[in-house]
PDB file of C-alpha atoms in Angstrom:
ATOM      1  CA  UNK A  13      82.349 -11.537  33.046  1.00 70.00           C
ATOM      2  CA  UNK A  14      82.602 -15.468  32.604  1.00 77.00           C
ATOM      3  CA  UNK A  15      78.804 -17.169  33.021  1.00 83.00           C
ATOM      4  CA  UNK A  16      77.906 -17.573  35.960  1.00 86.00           C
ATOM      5  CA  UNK A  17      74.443 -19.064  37.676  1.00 86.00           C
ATOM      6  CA  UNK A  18      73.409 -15.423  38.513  1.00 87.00           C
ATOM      7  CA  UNK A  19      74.529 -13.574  35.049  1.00 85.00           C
ATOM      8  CA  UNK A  20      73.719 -16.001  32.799  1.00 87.00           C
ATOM      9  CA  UNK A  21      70.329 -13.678  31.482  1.00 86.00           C
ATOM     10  CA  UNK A  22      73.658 -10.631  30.889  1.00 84.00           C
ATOM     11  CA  UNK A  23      75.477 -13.472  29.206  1.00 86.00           C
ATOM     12  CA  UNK A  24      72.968 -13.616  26.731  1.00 86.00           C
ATOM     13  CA  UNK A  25      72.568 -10.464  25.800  1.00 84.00           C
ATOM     14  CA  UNK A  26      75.677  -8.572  26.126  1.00 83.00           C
ATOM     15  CA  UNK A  27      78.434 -11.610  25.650  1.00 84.00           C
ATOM     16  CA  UNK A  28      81.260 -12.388  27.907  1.00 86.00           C
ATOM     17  CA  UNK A  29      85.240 -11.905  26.730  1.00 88.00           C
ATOM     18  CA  UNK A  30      85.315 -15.840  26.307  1.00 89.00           C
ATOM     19  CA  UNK A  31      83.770 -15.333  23.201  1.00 89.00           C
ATOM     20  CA  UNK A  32      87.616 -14.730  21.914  1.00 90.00           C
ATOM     21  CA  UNK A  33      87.311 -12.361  18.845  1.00 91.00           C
ATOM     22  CA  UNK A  34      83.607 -12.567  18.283  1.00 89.00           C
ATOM     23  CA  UNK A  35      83.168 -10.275  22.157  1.00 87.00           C
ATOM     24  CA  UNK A  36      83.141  -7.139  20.450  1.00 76.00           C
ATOM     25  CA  UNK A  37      79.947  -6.124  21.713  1.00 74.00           C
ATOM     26  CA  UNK A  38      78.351  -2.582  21.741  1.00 77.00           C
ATOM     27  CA  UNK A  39      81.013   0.648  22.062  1.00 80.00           C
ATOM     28  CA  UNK A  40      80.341   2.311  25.172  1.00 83.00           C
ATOM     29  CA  UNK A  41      79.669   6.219  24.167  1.00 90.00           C
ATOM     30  CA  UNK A  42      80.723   9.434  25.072  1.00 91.00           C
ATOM     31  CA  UNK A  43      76.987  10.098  26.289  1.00 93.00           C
ATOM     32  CA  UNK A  44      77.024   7.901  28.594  1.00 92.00           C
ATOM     33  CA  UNK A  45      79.848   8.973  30.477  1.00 91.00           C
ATOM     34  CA  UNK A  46      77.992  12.292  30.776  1.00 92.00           C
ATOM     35  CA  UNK A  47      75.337  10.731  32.140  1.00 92.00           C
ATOM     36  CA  UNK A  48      76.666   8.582  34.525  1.00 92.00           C
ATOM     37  CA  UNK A  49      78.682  11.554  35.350  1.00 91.00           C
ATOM     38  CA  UNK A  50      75.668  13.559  35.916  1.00 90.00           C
ATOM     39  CA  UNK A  51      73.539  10.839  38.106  1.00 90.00           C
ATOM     40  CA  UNK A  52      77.501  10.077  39.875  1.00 91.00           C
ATOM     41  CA  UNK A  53      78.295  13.458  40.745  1.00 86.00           C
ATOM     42  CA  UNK A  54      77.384  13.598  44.583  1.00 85.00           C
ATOM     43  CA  UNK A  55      77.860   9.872  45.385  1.00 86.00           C
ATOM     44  CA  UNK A  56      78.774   6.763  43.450  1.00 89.00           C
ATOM     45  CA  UNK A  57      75.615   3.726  42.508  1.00 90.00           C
ATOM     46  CA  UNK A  58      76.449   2.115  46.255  1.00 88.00           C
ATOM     47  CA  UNK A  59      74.708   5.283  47.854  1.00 88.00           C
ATOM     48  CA  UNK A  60      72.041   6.423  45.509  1.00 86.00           C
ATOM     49  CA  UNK A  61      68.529   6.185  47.052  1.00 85.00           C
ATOM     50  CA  UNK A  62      67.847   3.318  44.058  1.00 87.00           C
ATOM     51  CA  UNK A  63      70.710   1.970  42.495  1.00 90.00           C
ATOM     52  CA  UNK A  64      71.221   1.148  38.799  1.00 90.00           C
ATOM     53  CA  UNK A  65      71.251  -2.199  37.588  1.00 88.00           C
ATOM     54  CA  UNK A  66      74.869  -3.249  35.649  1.00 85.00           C
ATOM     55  CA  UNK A  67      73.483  -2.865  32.077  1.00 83.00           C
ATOM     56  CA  UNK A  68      72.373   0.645  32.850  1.00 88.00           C
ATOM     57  CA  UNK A  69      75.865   1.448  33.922  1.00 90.00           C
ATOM     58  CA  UNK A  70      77.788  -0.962  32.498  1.00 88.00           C
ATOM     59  CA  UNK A  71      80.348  -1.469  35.323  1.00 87.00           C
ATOM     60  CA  UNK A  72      80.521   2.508  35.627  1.00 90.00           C
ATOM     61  CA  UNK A  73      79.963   2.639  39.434  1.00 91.00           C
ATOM     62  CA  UNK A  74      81.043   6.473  41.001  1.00 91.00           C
ATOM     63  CA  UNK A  75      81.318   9.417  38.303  1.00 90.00           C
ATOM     64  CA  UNK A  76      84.348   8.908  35.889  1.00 87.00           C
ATOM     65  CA  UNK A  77      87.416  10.984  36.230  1.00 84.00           C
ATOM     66  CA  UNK A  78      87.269  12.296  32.926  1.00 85.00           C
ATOM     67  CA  UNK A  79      84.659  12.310  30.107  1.00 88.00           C
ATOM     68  CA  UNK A  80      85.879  11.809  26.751  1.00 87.00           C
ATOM     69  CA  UNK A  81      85.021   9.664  23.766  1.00 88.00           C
ATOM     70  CA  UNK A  82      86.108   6.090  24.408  1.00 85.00           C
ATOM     71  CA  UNK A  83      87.163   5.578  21.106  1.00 84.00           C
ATOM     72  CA  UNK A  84      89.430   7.854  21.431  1.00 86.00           C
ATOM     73  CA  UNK A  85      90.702   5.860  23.562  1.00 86.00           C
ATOM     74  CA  UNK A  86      94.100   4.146  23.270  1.00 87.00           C
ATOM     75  CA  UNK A  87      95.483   0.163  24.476  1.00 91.00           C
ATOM     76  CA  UNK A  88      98.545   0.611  26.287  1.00 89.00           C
ATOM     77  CA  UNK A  89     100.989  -1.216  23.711  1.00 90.00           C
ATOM     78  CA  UNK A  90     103.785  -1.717  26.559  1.00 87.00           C
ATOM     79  CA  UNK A  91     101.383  -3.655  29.103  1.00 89.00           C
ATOM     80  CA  UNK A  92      99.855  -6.347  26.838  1.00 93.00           C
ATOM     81  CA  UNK A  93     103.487  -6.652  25.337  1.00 93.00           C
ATOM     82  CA  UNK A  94     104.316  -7.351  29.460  1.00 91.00           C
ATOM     83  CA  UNK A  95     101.123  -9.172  30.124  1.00 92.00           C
ATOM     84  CA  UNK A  96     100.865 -11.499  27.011  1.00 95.00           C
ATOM     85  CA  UNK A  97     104.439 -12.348  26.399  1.00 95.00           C
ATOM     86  CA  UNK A  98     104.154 -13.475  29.911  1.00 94.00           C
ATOM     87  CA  UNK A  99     100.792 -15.147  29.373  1.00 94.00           C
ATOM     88  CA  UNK A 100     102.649 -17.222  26.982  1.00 96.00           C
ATOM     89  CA  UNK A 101     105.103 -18.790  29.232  1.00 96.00           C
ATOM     90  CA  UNK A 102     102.540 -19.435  31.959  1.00 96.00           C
ATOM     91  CA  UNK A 103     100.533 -21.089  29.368  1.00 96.00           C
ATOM     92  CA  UNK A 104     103.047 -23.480  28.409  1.00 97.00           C
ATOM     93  CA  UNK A 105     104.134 -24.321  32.163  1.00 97.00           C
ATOM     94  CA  UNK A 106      99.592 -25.171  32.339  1.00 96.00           C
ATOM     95  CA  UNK A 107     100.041 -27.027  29.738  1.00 96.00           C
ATOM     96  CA  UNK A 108     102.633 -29.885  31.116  1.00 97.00           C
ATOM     97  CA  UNK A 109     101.144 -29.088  34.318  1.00 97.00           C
ATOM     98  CA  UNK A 110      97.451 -30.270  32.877  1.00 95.00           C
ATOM     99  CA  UNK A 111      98.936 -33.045  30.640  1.00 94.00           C
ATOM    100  CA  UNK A 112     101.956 -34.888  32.897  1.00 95.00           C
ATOM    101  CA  UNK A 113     101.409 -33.509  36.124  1.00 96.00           C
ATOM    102  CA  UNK A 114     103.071 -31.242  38.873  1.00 96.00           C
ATOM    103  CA  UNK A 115     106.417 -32.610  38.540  1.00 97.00           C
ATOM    104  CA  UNK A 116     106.980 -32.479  35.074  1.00 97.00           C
ATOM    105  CA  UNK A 117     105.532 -29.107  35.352  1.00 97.00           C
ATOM    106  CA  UNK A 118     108.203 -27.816  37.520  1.00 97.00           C
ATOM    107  CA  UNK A 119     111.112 -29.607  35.696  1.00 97.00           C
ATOM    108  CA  UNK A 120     109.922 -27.433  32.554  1.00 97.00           C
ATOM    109  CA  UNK A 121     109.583 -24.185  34.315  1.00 97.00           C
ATOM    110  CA  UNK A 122     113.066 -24.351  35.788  1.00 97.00           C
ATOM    111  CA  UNK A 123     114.480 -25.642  31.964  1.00 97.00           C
ATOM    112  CA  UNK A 124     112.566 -22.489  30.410  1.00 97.00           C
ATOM    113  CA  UNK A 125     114.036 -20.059  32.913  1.00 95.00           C
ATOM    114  CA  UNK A 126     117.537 -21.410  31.969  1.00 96.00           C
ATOM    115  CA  UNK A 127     116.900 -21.348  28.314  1.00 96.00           C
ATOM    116  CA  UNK A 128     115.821 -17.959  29.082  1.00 96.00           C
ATOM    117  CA  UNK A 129     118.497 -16.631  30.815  1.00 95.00           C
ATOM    118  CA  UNK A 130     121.013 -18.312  28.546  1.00 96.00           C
ATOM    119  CA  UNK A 131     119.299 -19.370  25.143  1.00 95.00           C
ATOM    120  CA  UNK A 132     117.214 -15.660  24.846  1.00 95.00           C
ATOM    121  CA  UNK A 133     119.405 -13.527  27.094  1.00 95.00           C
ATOM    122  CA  UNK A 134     116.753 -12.549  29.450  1.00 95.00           C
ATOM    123  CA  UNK A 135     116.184 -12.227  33.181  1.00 92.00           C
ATOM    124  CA  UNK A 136     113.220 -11.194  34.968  1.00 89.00           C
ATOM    125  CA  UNK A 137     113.414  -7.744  36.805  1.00 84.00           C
ATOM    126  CA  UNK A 138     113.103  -7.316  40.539  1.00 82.00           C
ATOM    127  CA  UNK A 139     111.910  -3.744  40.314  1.00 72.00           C
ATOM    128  CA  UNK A 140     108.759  -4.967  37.381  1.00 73.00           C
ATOM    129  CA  UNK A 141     107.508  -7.088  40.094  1.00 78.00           C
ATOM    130  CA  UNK A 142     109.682  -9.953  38.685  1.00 82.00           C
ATOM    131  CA  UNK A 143     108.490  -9.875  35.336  1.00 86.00           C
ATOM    132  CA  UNK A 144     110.107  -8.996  32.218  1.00 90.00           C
ATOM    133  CA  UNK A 145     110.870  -5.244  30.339  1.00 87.00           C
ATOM    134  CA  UNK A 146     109.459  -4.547  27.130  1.00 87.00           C
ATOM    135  CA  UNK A 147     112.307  -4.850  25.531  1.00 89.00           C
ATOM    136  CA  UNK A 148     113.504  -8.413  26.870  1.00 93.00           C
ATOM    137  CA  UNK A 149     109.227  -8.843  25.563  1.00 93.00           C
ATOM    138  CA  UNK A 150     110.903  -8.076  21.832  1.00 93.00           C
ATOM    139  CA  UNK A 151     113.749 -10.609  22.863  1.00 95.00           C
ATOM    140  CA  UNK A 152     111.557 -13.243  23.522  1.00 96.00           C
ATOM    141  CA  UNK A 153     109.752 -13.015  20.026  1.00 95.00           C
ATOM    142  CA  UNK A 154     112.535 -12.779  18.186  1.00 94.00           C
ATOM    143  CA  UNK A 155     113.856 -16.050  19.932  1.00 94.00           C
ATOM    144  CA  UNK A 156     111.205 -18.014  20.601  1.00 94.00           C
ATOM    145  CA  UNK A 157     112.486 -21.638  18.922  1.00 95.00           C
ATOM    146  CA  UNK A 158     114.533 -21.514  22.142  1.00 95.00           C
ATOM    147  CA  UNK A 159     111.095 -21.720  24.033  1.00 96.00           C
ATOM    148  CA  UNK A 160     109.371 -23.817  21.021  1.00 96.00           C
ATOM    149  CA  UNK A 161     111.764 -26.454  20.653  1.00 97.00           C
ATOM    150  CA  UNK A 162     112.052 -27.099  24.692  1.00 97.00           C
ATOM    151  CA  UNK A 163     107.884 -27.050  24.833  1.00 97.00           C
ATOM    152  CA  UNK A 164     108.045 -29.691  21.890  1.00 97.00           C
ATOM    153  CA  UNK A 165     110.049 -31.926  24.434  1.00 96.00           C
ATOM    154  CA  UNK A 166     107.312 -32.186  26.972  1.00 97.00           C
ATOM    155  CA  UNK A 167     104.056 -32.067  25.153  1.00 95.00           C
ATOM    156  CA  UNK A 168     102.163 -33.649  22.061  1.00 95.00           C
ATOM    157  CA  UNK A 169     102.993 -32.676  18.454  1.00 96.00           C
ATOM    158  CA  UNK A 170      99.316 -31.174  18.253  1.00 95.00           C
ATOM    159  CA  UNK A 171      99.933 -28.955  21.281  1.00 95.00           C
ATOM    160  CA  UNK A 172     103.334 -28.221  20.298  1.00 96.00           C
ATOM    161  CA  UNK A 173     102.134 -26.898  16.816  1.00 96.00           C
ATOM    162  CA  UNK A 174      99.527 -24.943  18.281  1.00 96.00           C
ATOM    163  CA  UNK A 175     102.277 -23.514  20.963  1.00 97.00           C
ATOM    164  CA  UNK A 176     104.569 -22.666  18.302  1.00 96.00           C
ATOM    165  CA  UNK A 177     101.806 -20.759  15.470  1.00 96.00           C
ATOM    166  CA  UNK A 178     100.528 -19.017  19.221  1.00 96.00           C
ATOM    167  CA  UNK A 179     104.695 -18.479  19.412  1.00 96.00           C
ATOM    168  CA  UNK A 180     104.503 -17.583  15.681  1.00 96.00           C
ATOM    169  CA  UNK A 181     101.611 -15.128  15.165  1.00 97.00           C
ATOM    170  CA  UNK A 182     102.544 -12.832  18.805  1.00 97.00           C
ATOM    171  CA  UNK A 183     105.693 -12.494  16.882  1.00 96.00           C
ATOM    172  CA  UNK A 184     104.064 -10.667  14.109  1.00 95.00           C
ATOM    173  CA  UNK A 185     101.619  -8.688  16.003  1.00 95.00           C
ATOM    174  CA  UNK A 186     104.471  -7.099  18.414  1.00 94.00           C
ATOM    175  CA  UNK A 187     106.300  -4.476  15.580  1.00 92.00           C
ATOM    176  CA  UNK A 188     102.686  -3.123  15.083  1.00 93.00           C
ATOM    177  CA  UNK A 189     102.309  -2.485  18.769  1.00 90.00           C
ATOM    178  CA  UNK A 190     105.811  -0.624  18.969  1.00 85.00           C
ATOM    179  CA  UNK A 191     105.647   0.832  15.470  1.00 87.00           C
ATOM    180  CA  UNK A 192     105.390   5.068  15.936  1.00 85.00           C
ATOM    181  CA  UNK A 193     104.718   5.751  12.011  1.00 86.00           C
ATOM    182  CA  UNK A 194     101.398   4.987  10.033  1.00 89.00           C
ATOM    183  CA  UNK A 195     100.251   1.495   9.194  1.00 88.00           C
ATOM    184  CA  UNK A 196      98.519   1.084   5.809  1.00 90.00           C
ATOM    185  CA  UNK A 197      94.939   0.003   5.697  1.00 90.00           C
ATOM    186  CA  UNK A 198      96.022  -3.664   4.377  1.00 92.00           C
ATOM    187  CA  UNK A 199      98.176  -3.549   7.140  1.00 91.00           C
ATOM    188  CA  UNK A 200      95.713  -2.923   9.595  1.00 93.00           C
ATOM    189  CA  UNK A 201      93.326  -5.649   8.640  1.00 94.00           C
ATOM    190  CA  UNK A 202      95.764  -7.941   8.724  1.00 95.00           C
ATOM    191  CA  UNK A 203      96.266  -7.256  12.133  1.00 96.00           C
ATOM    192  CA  UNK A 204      92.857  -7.558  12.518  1.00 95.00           C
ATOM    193  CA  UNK A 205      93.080 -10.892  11.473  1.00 96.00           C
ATOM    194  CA  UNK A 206      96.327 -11.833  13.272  1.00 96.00           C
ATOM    195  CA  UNK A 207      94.901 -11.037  16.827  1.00 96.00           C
ATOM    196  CA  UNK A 208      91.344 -13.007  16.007  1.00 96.00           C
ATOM    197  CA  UNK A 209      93.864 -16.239  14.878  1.00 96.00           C
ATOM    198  CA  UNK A 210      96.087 -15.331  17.753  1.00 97.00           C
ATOM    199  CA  UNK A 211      93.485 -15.584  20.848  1.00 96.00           C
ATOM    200  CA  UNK A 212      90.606 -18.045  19.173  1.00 95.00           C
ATOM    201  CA  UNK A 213      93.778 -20.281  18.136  1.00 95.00           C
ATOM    202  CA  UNK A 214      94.653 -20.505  21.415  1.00 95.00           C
ATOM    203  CA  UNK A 215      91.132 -21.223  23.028  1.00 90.00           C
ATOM    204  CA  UNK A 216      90.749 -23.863  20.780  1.00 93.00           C
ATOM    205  CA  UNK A 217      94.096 -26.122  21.524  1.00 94.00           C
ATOM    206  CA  UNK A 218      94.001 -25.961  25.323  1.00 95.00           C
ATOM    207  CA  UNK A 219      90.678 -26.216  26.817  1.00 90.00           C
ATOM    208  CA  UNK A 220      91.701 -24.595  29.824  1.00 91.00           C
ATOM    209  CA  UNK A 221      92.460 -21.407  28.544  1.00 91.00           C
ATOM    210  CA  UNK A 222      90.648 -18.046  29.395  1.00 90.00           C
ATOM    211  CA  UNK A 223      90.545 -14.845  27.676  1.00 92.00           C
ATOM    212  CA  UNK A 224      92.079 -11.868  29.249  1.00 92.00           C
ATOM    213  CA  UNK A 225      91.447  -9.097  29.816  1.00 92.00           C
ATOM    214  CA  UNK A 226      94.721  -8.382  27.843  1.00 94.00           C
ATOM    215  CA  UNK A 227      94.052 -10.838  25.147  1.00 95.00           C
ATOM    216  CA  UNK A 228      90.200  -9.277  24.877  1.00 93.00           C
ATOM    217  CA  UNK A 229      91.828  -5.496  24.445  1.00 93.00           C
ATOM    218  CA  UNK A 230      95.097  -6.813  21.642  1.00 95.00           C
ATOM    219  CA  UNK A 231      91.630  -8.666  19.717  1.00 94.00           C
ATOM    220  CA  UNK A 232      88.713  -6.039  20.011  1.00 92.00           C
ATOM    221  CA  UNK A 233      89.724  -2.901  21.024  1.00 92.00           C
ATOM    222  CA  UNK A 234      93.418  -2.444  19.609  1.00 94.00           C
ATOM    223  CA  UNK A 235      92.349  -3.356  15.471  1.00 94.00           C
ATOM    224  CA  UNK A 236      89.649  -0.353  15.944  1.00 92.00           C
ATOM    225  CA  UNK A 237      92.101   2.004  17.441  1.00 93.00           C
ATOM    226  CA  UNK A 238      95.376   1.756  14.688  1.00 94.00           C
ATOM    227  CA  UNK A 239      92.487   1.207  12.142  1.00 92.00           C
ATOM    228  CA  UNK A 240      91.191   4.787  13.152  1.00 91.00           C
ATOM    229  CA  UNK A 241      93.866   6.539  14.293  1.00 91.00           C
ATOM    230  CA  UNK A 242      96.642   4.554  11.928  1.00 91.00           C
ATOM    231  CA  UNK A 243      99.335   3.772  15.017  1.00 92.00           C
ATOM    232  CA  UNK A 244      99.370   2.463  18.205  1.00 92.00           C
ATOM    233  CA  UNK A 245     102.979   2.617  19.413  1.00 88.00           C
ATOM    234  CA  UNK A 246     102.781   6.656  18.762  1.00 86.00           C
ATOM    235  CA  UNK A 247     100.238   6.391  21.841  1.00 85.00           C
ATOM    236  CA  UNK A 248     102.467   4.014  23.557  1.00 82.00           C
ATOM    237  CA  UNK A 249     102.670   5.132  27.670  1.00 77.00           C
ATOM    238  CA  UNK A 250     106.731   3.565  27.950  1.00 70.00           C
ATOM    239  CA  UNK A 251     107.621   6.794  29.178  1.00 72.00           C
ATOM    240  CA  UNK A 252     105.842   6.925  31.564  1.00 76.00           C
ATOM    241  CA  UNK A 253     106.646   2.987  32.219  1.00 73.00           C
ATOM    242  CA  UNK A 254     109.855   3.784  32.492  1.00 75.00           C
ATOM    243  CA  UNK A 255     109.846   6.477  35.294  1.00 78.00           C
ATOM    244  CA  UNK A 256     107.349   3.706  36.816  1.00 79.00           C
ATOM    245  CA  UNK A 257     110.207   1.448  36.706  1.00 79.00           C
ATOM    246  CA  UNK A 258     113.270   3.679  38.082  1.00 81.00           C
ATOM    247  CA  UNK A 259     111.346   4.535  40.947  1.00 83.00           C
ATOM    248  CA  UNK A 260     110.636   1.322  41.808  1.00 83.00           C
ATOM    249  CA  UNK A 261     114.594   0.866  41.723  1.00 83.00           C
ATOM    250  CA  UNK A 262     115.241   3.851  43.663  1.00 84.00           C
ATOM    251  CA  UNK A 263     112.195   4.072  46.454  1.00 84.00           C
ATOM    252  CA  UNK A 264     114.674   2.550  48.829  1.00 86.00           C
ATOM    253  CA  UNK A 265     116.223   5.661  48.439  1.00 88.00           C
ATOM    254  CA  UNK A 266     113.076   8.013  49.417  1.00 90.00           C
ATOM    255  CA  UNK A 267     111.429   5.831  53.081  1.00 89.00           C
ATOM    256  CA  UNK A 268     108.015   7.360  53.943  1.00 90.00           C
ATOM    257  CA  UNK A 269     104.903   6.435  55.907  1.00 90.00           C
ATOM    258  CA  UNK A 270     103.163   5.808  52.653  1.00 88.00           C
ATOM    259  CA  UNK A 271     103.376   4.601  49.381  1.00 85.00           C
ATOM    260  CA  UNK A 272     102.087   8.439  48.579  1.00 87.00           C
ATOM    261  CA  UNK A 273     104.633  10.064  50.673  1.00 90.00           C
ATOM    262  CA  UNK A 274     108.016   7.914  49.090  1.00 89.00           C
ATOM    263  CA  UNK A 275     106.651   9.152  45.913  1.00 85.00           C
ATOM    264  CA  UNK A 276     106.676  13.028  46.708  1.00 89.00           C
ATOM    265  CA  UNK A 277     109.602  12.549  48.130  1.00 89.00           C
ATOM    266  CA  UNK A 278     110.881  10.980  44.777  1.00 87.00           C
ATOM    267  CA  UNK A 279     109.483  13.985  42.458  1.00 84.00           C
ATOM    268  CA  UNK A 280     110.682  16.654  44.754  1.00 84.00           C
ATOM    269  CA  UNK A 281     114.055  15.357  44.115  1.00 81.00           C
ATOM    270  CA  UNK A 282     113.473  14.990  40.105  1.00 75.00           C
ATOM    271  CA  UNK A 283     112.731  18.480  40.361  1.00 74.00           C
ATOM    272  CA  UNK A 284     115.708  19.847  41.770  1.00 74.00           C
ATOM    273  CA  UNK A 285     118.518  17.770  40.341  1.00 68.00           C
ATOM    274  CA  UNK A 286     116.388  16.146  37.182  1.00 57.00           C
ATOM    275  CA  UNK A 287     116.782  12.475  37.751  1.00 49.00           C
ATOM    276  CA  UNK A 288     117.834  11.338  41.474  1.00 46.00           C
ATOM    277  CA  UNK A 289     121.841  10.865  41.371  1.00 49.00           C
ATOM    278  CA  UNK A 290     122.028   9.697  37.960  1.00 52.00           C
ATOM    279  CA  UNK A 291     123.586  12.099  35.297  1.00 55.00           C
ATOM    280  CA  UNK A 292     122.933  10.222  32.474  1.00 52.00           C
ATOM    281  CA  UNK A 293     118.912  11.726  32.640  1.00 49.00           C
ATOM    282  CA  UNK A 294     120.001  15.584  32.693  1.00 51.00           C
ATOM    283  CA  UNK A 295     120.032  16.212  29.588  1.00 53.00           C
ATOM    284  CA  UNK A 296     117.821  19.451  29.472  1.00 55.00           C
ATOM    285  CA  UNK A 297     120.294  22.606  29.337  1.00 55.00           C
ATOM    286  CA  UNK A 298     119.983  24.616  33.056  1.00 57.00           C
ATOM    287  CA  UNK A 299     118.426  27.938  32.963  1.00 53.00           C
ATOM    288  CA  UNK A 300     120.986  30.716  32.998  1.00 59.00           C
ATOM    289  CA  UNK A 301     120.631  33.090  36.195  1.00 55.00           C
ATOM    290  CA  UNK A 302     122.286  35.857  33.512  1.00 59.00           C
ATOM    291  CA  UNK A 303     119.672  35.430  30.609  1.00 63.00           C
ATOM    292  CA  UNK A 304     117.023  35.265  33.079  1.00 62.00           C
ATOM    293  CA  UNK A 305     116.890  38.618  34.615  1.00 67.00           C
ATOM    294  CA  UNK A 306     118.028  40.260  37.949  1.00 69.00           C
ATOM    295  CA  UNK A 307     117.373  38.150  41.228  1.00 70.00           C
ATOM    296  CA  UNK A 308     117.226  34.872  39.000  1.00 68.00           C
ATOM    297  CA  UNK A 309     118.824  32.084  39.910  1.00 67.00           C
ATOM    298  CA  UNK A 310     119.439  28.218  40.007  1.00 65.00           C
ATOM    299  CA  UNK A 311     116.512  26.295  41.666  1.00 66.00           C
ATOM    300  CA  UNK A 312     118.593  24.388  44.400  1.00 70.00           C
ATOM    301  CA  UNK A 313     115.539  23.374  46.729  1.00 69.00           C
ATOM    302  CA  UNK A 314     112.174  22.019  45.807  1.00 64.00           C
ATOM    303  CA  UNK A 315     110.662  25.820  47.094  1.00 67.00           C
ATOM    304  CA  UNK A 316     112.370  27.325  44.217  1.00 64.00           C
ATOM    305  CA  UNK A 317     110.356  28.181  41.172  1.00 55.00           C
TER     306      UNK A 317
END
């Protein structure tokens, strides 16, 4: 956490994630999640006769789900491509915001969502909470003079330079989040380097800027993780993302009293007919009543095995 007047003594000795690339701290172990597990496993720290202080638990606070090395494991490549690419905008509406006011401010946010929509090719989607897909993310990077060029217009040349090698070095560091095959230990170090540059560059030009938690994973945590396990798009959770995202579209489609009950009501019907009324998602082949024995048939309800 930032330094505050009542953490300040934790501050010292543990660091806080405004420390940019130089927060990398102590690794939490697997031993400690067994024994937090162990002291958690009737009631969480809130109801224990004497509760542990943070740096004996180190923000573990009921017993953890699961207990498994922590280096093993991985970033989630799609949501700091979501989170920083759209950092980056934000930062650069701040930054007229902080150096010419509200006004100005919104007269560049409404030019950057038009050189968006018509310079990049992008819109923001309803169903990601108005924010943009990973792929638009890729867009973005790829065209980002569009975004450059208009920032230049508003701001100093010194702010402008540091917006554009910000602009510059995310551009670089995106393949290696998306990239499935093995990167080469040069190539690892060099992302290394280009996520340090990225985030302390940017807390150095605009003194308003805060780390992440995003920006603290891409800098500490994601340079250990390809460096030991050689890829981090091969771990990527888009899948998942996806289905995230297509229900979103469709829970109109599935009311409920609960946010819970739409959502059984959404994989009941994936499980009958494969993807709700879209045919372009069955693509597994149907089980054959014939091949599958006497009395075998076609699940048609969500009862049928």
């Amino acid at each position: 956490r930032r330094r505050t007047q009542r953490n300040g003594q934790l501050v010292d000795k543990w660091g806080n994630m405004q420390d940019g690339s130089l927060a990398r701290g102590v690794a939490r172990t697997r031993a400690h999640f067994e024994e937090m597990a162990s002291k958690f496993a009737d009631s969480g720290n809130g109801a224990r006769a004497s509760t542990m202080a943070l740096d004996e638990h180190f923000s573990i606070e009921s017993r953890p789900l699961l207990v498994i090395d922590p280096s093993h494991t991985p970033p989630m490549p799609l949501h700091l491509t979501l989170g920083i690419t759209g950092g980056l905008l934000r930062l650069g509406i701040e930054a007229v915001y902080f150096h010419l006011g509200p006004a100005r401010a919104g007269a560049y946010a409404v030019n950057l969502a038009l050189a968006l929509r018509f310079a990049v090719g992008v819109a923001p989607k309803p169903y990601f909470g108005g924010a943009f897909e990973g792929r638009q993310c890729q867009l973005i990077a790829r065209r980002q003079s569009a975004v450059v060029e208009l920032f230049a217009t508003y701001v100093s040349a010194a702010d402008a330079a540091a917006y554009s090698a910000a602009c510059g070095t995310w551009a670089e560091l995106l393949p290696v989040l998306t990239r499935t095959g093995d990167n080469s230990t040069e190539g690892a170090k060099s992302f290394q380097a280009g996520t340090a540059r990225f985030v302390d560059g940017l807390f150095a030009a605009f003194p308003w800027f805060s780390v992440s938690p995003k920006l603290h994973t891409l800098c500490c945590h994601a340079p250990d993780f390809l460096d030991y396990f050689g890829s981090l798009g091969r771990y990527s959770e888009q899948g998942l993302e996806s289905w995230h995202g297509h229900f979103n579209k469709n829970a109109a489609k599935h009311p409920a009293d609960s946010f819970l009950g739409s959502f059984l009501s959404y994989v009941k019907r994936s499980a009958v007919s494969r993807a709700p009324e879209n045919a372009a998602y069955n693509r597994g082949a149907k089980r054959s009543p014939a091949k599958a024995g006497p009395g075998a048939r076609d699940a048609k309800t969500q009862f049928d095995k």
